[in-house]
Amino acid sequence: MVILNRKVPITLKKLQALIPRLRPDFPRIYEIKQDERNRRKGYEGEKHIDYYIELLADKFTILHDVCLEVNKRIFQMDSIIISKKAIYIIEMKDYSNKITFDTNLNQCIRSDGDIEMGYRHPIAQAENQKLLLETWLEQNLSRHIPVRYFVVFSDPNTIIDVIGDQAAIAEIVLHANHLPNKVLNIDNEINTTMKQKSHLIGKRILKENKDFEIDILQEYQISRNDILSGVQCPKCQTLGMKRGHSKWICMRCKSVSKQAHLKALSDYLILINPYISNKECMKLLNVSSKDVTTRLLKSSNLMYDPLHRRWRR
Ligand SMILES: [Zn+2]
């Protein structure tokens, strides 16, 4: 059973809220757009692999995008599969073209020329996650839970090449469509059953699962002044719709919307603060009447927090 589904990553949501509101001459805008594309592609790849993992949902307990804390350090795993005998960590990769694992030099080379070694090496990443998960299990459940890992490529066209020990790499690295059988075969080879029930281990992990958020304004050194206010036209994406009689009007394409402010509010709450005052709302929507913003806030899905005199989700 899948007990933790994959959601759209919060960082991707933040980037998508940020890009249309960033002043066009912001120096790192190209890099930010590139990051958004990479994260979107990564998320699509993860969902593709989820499809194959979930073919095992009848037999095993499955959690996607798990974040745990061990010794004050947060670590993230793309997916975990829990059987009666072991836990399998799935480290997902979405490289296109070709990737070469060189077991002699302990590095991997991407066809774009990047060489990944040390902590960026996909197998080293998975090994670190295994160590951290084992420590977490020891501190929270038991030291006798076997942990294994796989590095899984989402793109079926990725060519996996090996220099050196082919068999060792083939044990760990594979394409998504081979994953279900691989897990079943390896699991069959294990002779001992764990003392703990797999769904109870899953439940415990779910209980301790953390939300992992990065402050993207800090990450890209963006100040509040770099973020533009205004209501975005849902049709032509231009910022700065004008408030007419109970509707928003785009000055550029003349289209009309009753709900366009909701996106602006959601952008603000995701990017700037998790709450908004009426005054901040006036500034955000470029509206001079407090009564108008009060009406808009009341009819939104936000809740008023009388203690802080602000609106929040
Ligand atoms: Zn427009």
Short mmCIF file of C-alpha atoms and ligand atoms in Angstrom, two decimals:
data_model
loop_
_atom_site.label_atom_id
_atom_site.label_comp_id
_atom_site.label_asym_id
_atom_site.label_seq_id
_atom_site.Cartn_x
_atom_site.Cartn_y
_atom_site.Cartn_z
CA MET A 1 0.00 0.00 0.00
CA VAL A 2 1.16 3.52 -0.73
CA ILE A 3 0.98 5.37 2.59
CA LEU A 4 2.76 8.56 1.50
CA ASN A 5 2.09 10.01 -1.94
CA ARG A 6 4.37 12.31 -3.86
CA LYS A 7 3.28 15.95 -3.92
CA VAL A 8 4.47 18.73 -6.20
CA PRO A 9 7.74 19.74 -4.49
CA ILE A 10 7.41 22.95 -2.51
CA THR A 11 10.61 24.36 -4.06
CA LEU A 12 9.16 23.85 -7.55
CA LYS A 13 5.94 25.60 -6.48
CA LYS A 14 7.98 28.49 -5.07
CA LEU A 15 10.00 28.84 -8.27
CA GLN A 16 6.82 28.81 -10.35
CA ALA A 17 5.30 31.54 -8.17
CA LEU A 18 8.53 33.53 -8.25
CA ILE A 19 9.41 33.62 -11.96
CA PRO A 20 6.50 35.76 -13.24
CA ARG A 21 6.99 38.18 -10.33
CA LEU A 22 10.72 38.65 -10.51
CA ARG A 23 11.86 41.97 -11.99
CA PRO A 24 12.96 41.15 -15.55
CA ASP A 25 16.49 42.52 -15.09
CA PHE A 26 17.23 40.41 -12.01
CA PRO A 27 20.80 39.12 -12.61
CA ARG A 28 20.15 35.44 -11.80
CA ILE A 29 16.85 35.11 -13.66
CA TYR A 30 18.28 32.78 -16.32
CA GLU A 31 19.68 30.45 -13.65
CA ILE A 32 16.35 30.49 -11.78
CA LYS A 33 14.41 29.59 -14.93
CA GLN A 34 16.88 26.79 -15.65
CA ASP A 35 16.47 25.45 -12.09
CA GLU A 36 12.71 25.51 -12.49
CA ARG A 37 12.99 23.50 -15.73
CA ASN A 38 15.34 20.96 -14.11
CA ARG A 39 13.14 20.55 -11.05
CA ARG A 40 10.03 20.16 -13.22
CA LYS A 41 11.79 17.53 -15.32
CA GLY A 42 13.02 15.80 -12.16
CA TYR A 43 9.49 15.72 -10.73
CA GLU A 44 8.09 14.27 -13.99
CA GLY A 45 10.82 11.60 -13.89
CA GLU A 46 10.01 10.75 -10.27
CA LYS A 47 6.33 10.31 -11.10
CA HIS A 48 7.31 8.02 -13.97
CA ILE A 49 9.34 5.82 -11.59
CA ASP A 50 6.48 5.93 -9.03
CA TYR A 51 4.29 4.20 -11.60
CA TYR A 52 6.63 1.16 -11.58
CA ILE A 53 7.17 1.22 -7.80
CA GLU A 54 3.43 1.20 -7.27
CA LEU A 55 3.09 -2.05 -9.21
CA LEU A 56 4.38 -3.51 -5.91
CA ALA A 57 1.73 -1.75 -3.80
CA ASP A 58 -0.25 -4.95 -3.14
CA LYS A 59 2.71 -6.68 -1.56
CA PHE A 60 4.76 -3.91 0.05
CA THR A 61 4.43 -0.67 2.00
CA ILE A 62 5.51 2.31 -0.08
CA LEU A 63 6.39 5.91 0.85
CA HIS A 64 7.41 8.60 -1.61
CA ASP A 65 9.60 11.62 -0.88
CA VAL A 66 10.56 10.83 2.70
CA CYS A 67 12.48 13.29 4.90
CA LEU A 68 13.80 12.13 8.25
CA GLU A 69 16.00 13.72 10.85
CA VAL A 70 18.91 11.96 12.43
CA ASN A 71 21.40 13.62 14.77
CA LYS A 72 19.96 17.05 13.81
CA ARG A 73 20.55 16.36 10.14
CA ILE A 74 17.69 16.11 7.65
CA PHE A 75 18.03 13.55 4.89
CA GLN A 76 15.70 12.91 1.99
CA MET A 77 14.91 9.71 0.11
CA ASP A 78 13.05 9.74 -3.21
CA SER A 79 11.03 6.62 -2.31
CA ILE A 80 11.21 3.70 0.07
CA ILE A 81 9.71 0.24 -0.31
CA ILE A 82 9.23 -1.86 2.82
CA SER A 83 8.81 -5.63 2.52
CA LYS A 84 8.51 -8.23 5.31
CA LYS A 85 12.27 -8.73 5.03
CA ALA A 86 13.94 -5.40 4.25
CA ILE A 87 13.68 -1.73 3.38
CA TYR A 88 14.68 -0.65 -0.15
CA ILE A 89 15.74 2.96 -0.77
CA ILE A 90 15.13 4.23 -4.30
CA GLU A 91 17.47 7.01 -5.44
CA MET A 92 16.01 8.51 -8.63
CA LYS A 93 17.97 10.09 -11.46
CA ASP A 94 16.77 11.76 -14.62
CA TYR A 95 19.95 12.08 -16.69
CA SER A 96 19.33 11.85 -20.40
CA ASN A 97 21.69 10.39 -23.02
CA LYS A 98 24.46 8.28 -21.54
CA ILE A 99 26.04 7.73 -18.15
CA THR A 100 29.21 5.73 -17.58
CA PHE A 101 30.02 4.15 -14.22
CA ASP A 102 33.73 3.62 -13.81
CA THR A 103 34.28 1.24 -10.89
CA ASN A 104 38.09 1.45 -11.19
CA LEU A 105 38.22 5.20 -10.64
CA ASN A 106 35.02 5.25 -8.56
CA GLN A 107 33.42 8.00 -10.61
CA CYS A 108 30.64 8.37 -13.13
CA ILE A 109 30.75 10.37 -16.29
CA ARG A 110 27.74 11.96 -17.92
CA SER A 111 27.58 12.40 -21.67
CA ASP A 112 27.49 16.18 -21.18
CA GLY A 113 31.04 15.84 -19.86
CA ASP A 114 30.25 16.20 -16.15
CA ILE A 115 32.24 13.86 -13.95
CA GLU A 116 30.56 12.97 -10.69
CA MET A 117 32.59 11.64 -7.85
CA GLY A 118 32.68 11.98 -4.09
CA TYR A 119 29.34 12.86 -2.54
CA ARG A 120 27.71 13.63 -5.92
CA HIS A 121 28.26 10.12 -7.23
CA PRO A 122 24.75 8.59 -7.37
CA ILE A 123 25.84 5.36 -5.66
CA ALA A 124 27.66 7.27 -2.93
CA GLN A 125 24.48 9.32 -2.42
CA ALA A 126 22.42 6.16 -2.00
CA GLU A 127 25.05 4.64 0.31
CA ASN A 128 24.93 7.73 2.52
CA GLN A 129 21.15 7.53 2.67
CA LYS A 130 21.43 3.88 3.67
CA LEU A 131 23.81 4.76 6.51
CA LEU A 132 21.57 7.58 7.71
CA LEU A 133 18.43 5.43 7.52
CA GLU A 134 20.16 2.61 9.42
CA THR A 135 21.13 5.08 12.14
CA TRP A 136 17.57 6.43 12.23
CA LEU A 137 16.14 2.89 12.46
CA GLU A 138 18.54 2.00 15.24
CA GLN A 139 17.54 5.10 17.21
CA ASN A 140 13.81 4.78 16.56
CA LEU A 141 12.96 1.12 15.90
CA SER A 142 15.62 -1.54 15.76
CA ARG A 143 19.14 -2.15 14.54
CA HIS A 144 18.10 -5.42 12.89
CA ILE A 145 16.27 -4.06 9.86
CA PRO A 146 18.19 -4.71 6.62
CA VAL A 147 18.43 -1.72 4.27
CA ARG A 148 19.25 -1.96 0.58
CA TYR A 149 19.24 0.63 -2.18
CA PHE A 150 18.84 1.09 -5.91
CA VAL A 151 19.78 3.92 -8.24
CA VAL A 152 16.96 4.13 -10.78
CA PHE A 153 16.92 6.06 -14.06
CA SER A 154 13.57 7.49 -15.13
CA ASP A 155 14.36 8.02 -18.81
CA PRO A 156 14.15 4.67 -20.68
CA ASN A 157 16.55 6.09 -23.30
CA THR A 158 19.39 6.68 -20.84
CA ILE A 159 22.30 4.44 -21.80
CA ILE A 160 24.00 2.96 -18.73
CA ASP A 161 27.58 2.06 -19.54
CA VAL A 162 30.09 0.40 -17.18
CA ILE A 163 33.88 0.43 -17.10
CA GLY A 164 35.07 -2.24 -14.66
CA ASP A 165 32.78 -4.38 -12.51
CA GLN A 166 29.61 -4.71 -14.58
CA ALA A 167 27.93 -7.21 -12.29
CA ALA A 168 28.33 -4.98 -9.24
CA ILE A 169 26.74 -2.01 -11.02
CA ALA A 170 23.94 -4.14 -12.50
CA GLU A 171 22.98 -5.18 -8.95
CA ILE A 172 22.28 -1.57 -7.99
CA VAL A 173 21.71 0.61 -11.07
CA LEU A 174 18.74 0.06 -13.36
CA HIS A 175 15.95 1.56 -15.45
CA ALA A 176 12.55 2.11 -13.85
CA ASN A 177 10.73 -0.63 -15.78
CA HIS A 178 13.09 -3.29 -14.36
CA LEU A 179 12.63 -2.19 -10.77
CA PRO A 180 9.55 -4.24 -9.72
CA ASN A 181 11.09 -7.56 -10.77
CA LYS A 182 14.46 -6.64 -9.32
CA VAL A 183 12.95 -5.89 -5.92
CA LEU A 184 10.87 -9.10 -5.99
CA ASN A 185 13.90 -11.24 -6.92
CA ILE A 186 16.18 -9.73 -4.29
CA ASP A 187 13.47 -9.95 -1.66
CA ASN A 188 12.94 -13.65 -2.45
CA GLU A 189 16.62 -14.30 -1.88
CA ILE A 190 16.48 -12.99 1.72
CA ASN A 191 15.75 -15.84 4.12
CA THR A 192 14.97 -14.02 7.33
CA THR A 193 11.78 -12.13 8.11
CA MET A 194 11.93 -8.95 10.21
CA LYS A 195 10.43 -8.93 13.70
CA GLN A 196 8.63 -5.68 12.97
CA LYS A 197 5.61 -5.67 10.69
CA SER A 198 6.35 -3.73 7.50
CA HIS A 199 3.24 -1.53 7.72
CA LEU A 200 4.13 -0.58 11.31
CA ILE A 201 7.64 0.45 10.23
CA GLY A 202 5.98 2.48 7.46
CA LYS A 203 3.60 4.11 9.92
CA ARG A 204 6.46 5.08 12.23
CA ILE A 205 8.44 6.61 9.36
CA LEU A 206 5.32 8.47 8.22
CA LYS A 207 4.85 9.87 11.73
CA GLU A 208 8.42 11.20 11.80
CA ASN A 209 8.42 12.44 8.19
CA LYS A 210 9.43 16.12 8.02
CA ASP A 211 8.55 18.89 5.61
CA PHE A 212 11.66 20.07 3.92
CA GLU A 213 11.63 23.67 2.70
CA ILE A 214 14.35 25.89 1.40
CA ASP A 215 14.13 29.67 1.58
CA ILE A 216 14.47 30.44 -2.11
CA LEU A 217 14.68 34.20 -1.61
CA GLN A 218 17.77 33.61 0.48
CA GLU A 219 19.02 30.90 -1.89
CA TYR A 220 19.11 33.28 -4.87
CA GLN A 221 19.73 36.45 -2.82
CA ILE A 222 16.43 38.01 -3.79
CA SER A 223 15.18 40.99 -1.81
CA ARG A 224 11.52 41.97 -1.41
CA ASN A 225 12.08 44.84 -3.88
CA ASP A 226 13.00 42.35 -6.61
CA ILE A 227 9.49 40.88 -6.42
CA LEU A 228 6.81 42.75 -8.32
CA SER A 229 3.33 43.31 -6.95
CA GLY A 230 0.12 43.21 -8.95
CA VAL A 231 -2.48 40.77 -10.19
CA GLN A 232 -1.40 38.59 -13.09
CA CYS A 233 -3.63 38.20 -16.14
CA PRO A 234 -4.56 34.50 -16.42
CA LYS A 235 -4.67 34.80 -20.21
CA CYS A 236 -1.56 36.76 -21.26
CA GLN A 237 0.35 36.49 -17.92
CA THR A 238 0.95 40.27 -17.73
CA LEU A 239 1.16 41.66 -14.20
CA GLY A 240 -0.95 44.67 -13.23
CA MET A 241 -4.63 43.94 -13.86
CA LYS A 242 -6.82 46.86 -12.83
CA ARG A 243 -9.70 46.52 -10.41
CA GLY A 244 -13.02 47.37 -12.06
CA HIS A 245 -16.53 46.80 -10.69
CA SER A 246 -16.12 43.43 -8.94
CA LYS A 247 -13.69 42.13 -11.57
CA TRP A 248 -10.11 42.41 -12.80
CA ILE A 249 -9.36 43.85 -16.23
CA CYS A 250 -6.12 43.30 -18.15
CA MET A 251 -4.83 46.52 -19.67
CA ARG A 252 -2.90 44.59 -22.27
CA CYS A 253 -5.25 41.97 -23.69
CA LYS A 254 -8.50 43.36 -22.20
CA SER A 255 -9.52 40.01 -20.75
CA VAL A 256 -11.59 39.98 -17.58
CA SER A 257 -11.37 37.78 -14.48
CA LYS A 258 -13.22 37.59 -11.19
CA GLN A 259 -10.71 35.30 -9.46
CA ALA A 260 -7.28 36.50 -10.66
CA HIS A 261 -6.36 37.89 -7.19
CA LEU A 262 -6.39 34.37 -5.70
CA LYS A 263 -3.20 33.47 -7.56
CA ALA A 264 -1.53 36.67 -6.32
CA LEU A 265 -2.49 35.81 -2.73
CA SER A 266 -1.21 32.28 -3.10
CA ASP A 267 2.08 33.56 -4.62
CA TYR A 268 2.54 35.91 -1.67
CA LEU A 269 1.82 33.22 0.94
CA ILE A 270 4.19 30.75 -0.67
CA LEU A 271 7.01 33.21 -1.37
CA ILE A 272 6.99 36.00 1.20
CA ASN A 273 5.10 35.08 4.35
CA PRO A 274 2.61 32.42 5.36
CA TYR A 275 0.19 35.24 6.41
CA ILE A 276 -0.88 38.59 5.00
CA SER A 277 -2.37 41.77 6.51
CA ASN A 278 -5.01 43.86 4.80
CA LYS A 279 -2.45 46.63 4.22
CA GLU A 280 0.02 44.19 2.61
CA CYS A 281 -2.84 42.87 0.49
CA MET A 282 -3.63 46.40 -0.78
CA LYS A 283 -0.01 46.76 -1.83
CA LEU A 284 0.13 43.30 -3.40
CA LEU A 285 -3.02 43.77 -5.48
CA ASN A 286 -2.34 47.47 -6.20
CA VAL A 287 -5.72 48.42 -4.76
CA SER A 288 -6.24 51.69 -2.85
CA SER A 289 -9.48 50.76 -1.10
CA LYS A 290 -9.29 48.83 2.15
CA ASP A 291 -12.94 47.82 1.79
CA VAL A 292 -12.20 46.14 -1.54
CA THR A 293 -9.31 44.08 -0.18
CA THR A 294 -11.33 43.17 2.93
CA ARG A 295 -14.10 41.85 0.69
CA LEU A 296 -11.60 39.96 -1.47
CA LEU A 297 -9.86 38.43 1.55
CA LYS A 298 -13.19 37.42 3.11
CA SER A 299 -14.34 35.70 -0.07
CA SER A 300 -11.00 33.88 -0.49
CA ASN A 301 -10.23 30.54 1.14
CA LEU A 302 -8.02 32.24 3.75
CA MET A 303 -8.74 32.35 7.47
CA TYR A 304 -8.52 35.43 9.65
CA ASP A 305 -6.23 35.14 12.63
CA PRO A 306 -7.53 37.78 15.11
CA LEU A 307 -4.49 37.46 17.36
CA HIS A 308 -2.04 38.52 14.64
CA ARG A 309 -4.65 40.48 12.66
CA ARG A 310 -3.57 38.73 9.52
CA TRP A 311 -4.97 36.26 7.03
CA ARG A 312 -3.52 32.84 6.50
CA ARG A 313 -4.31 29.52 4.83
ZN ZN B 1 -3.95 39.92 -20.44
#
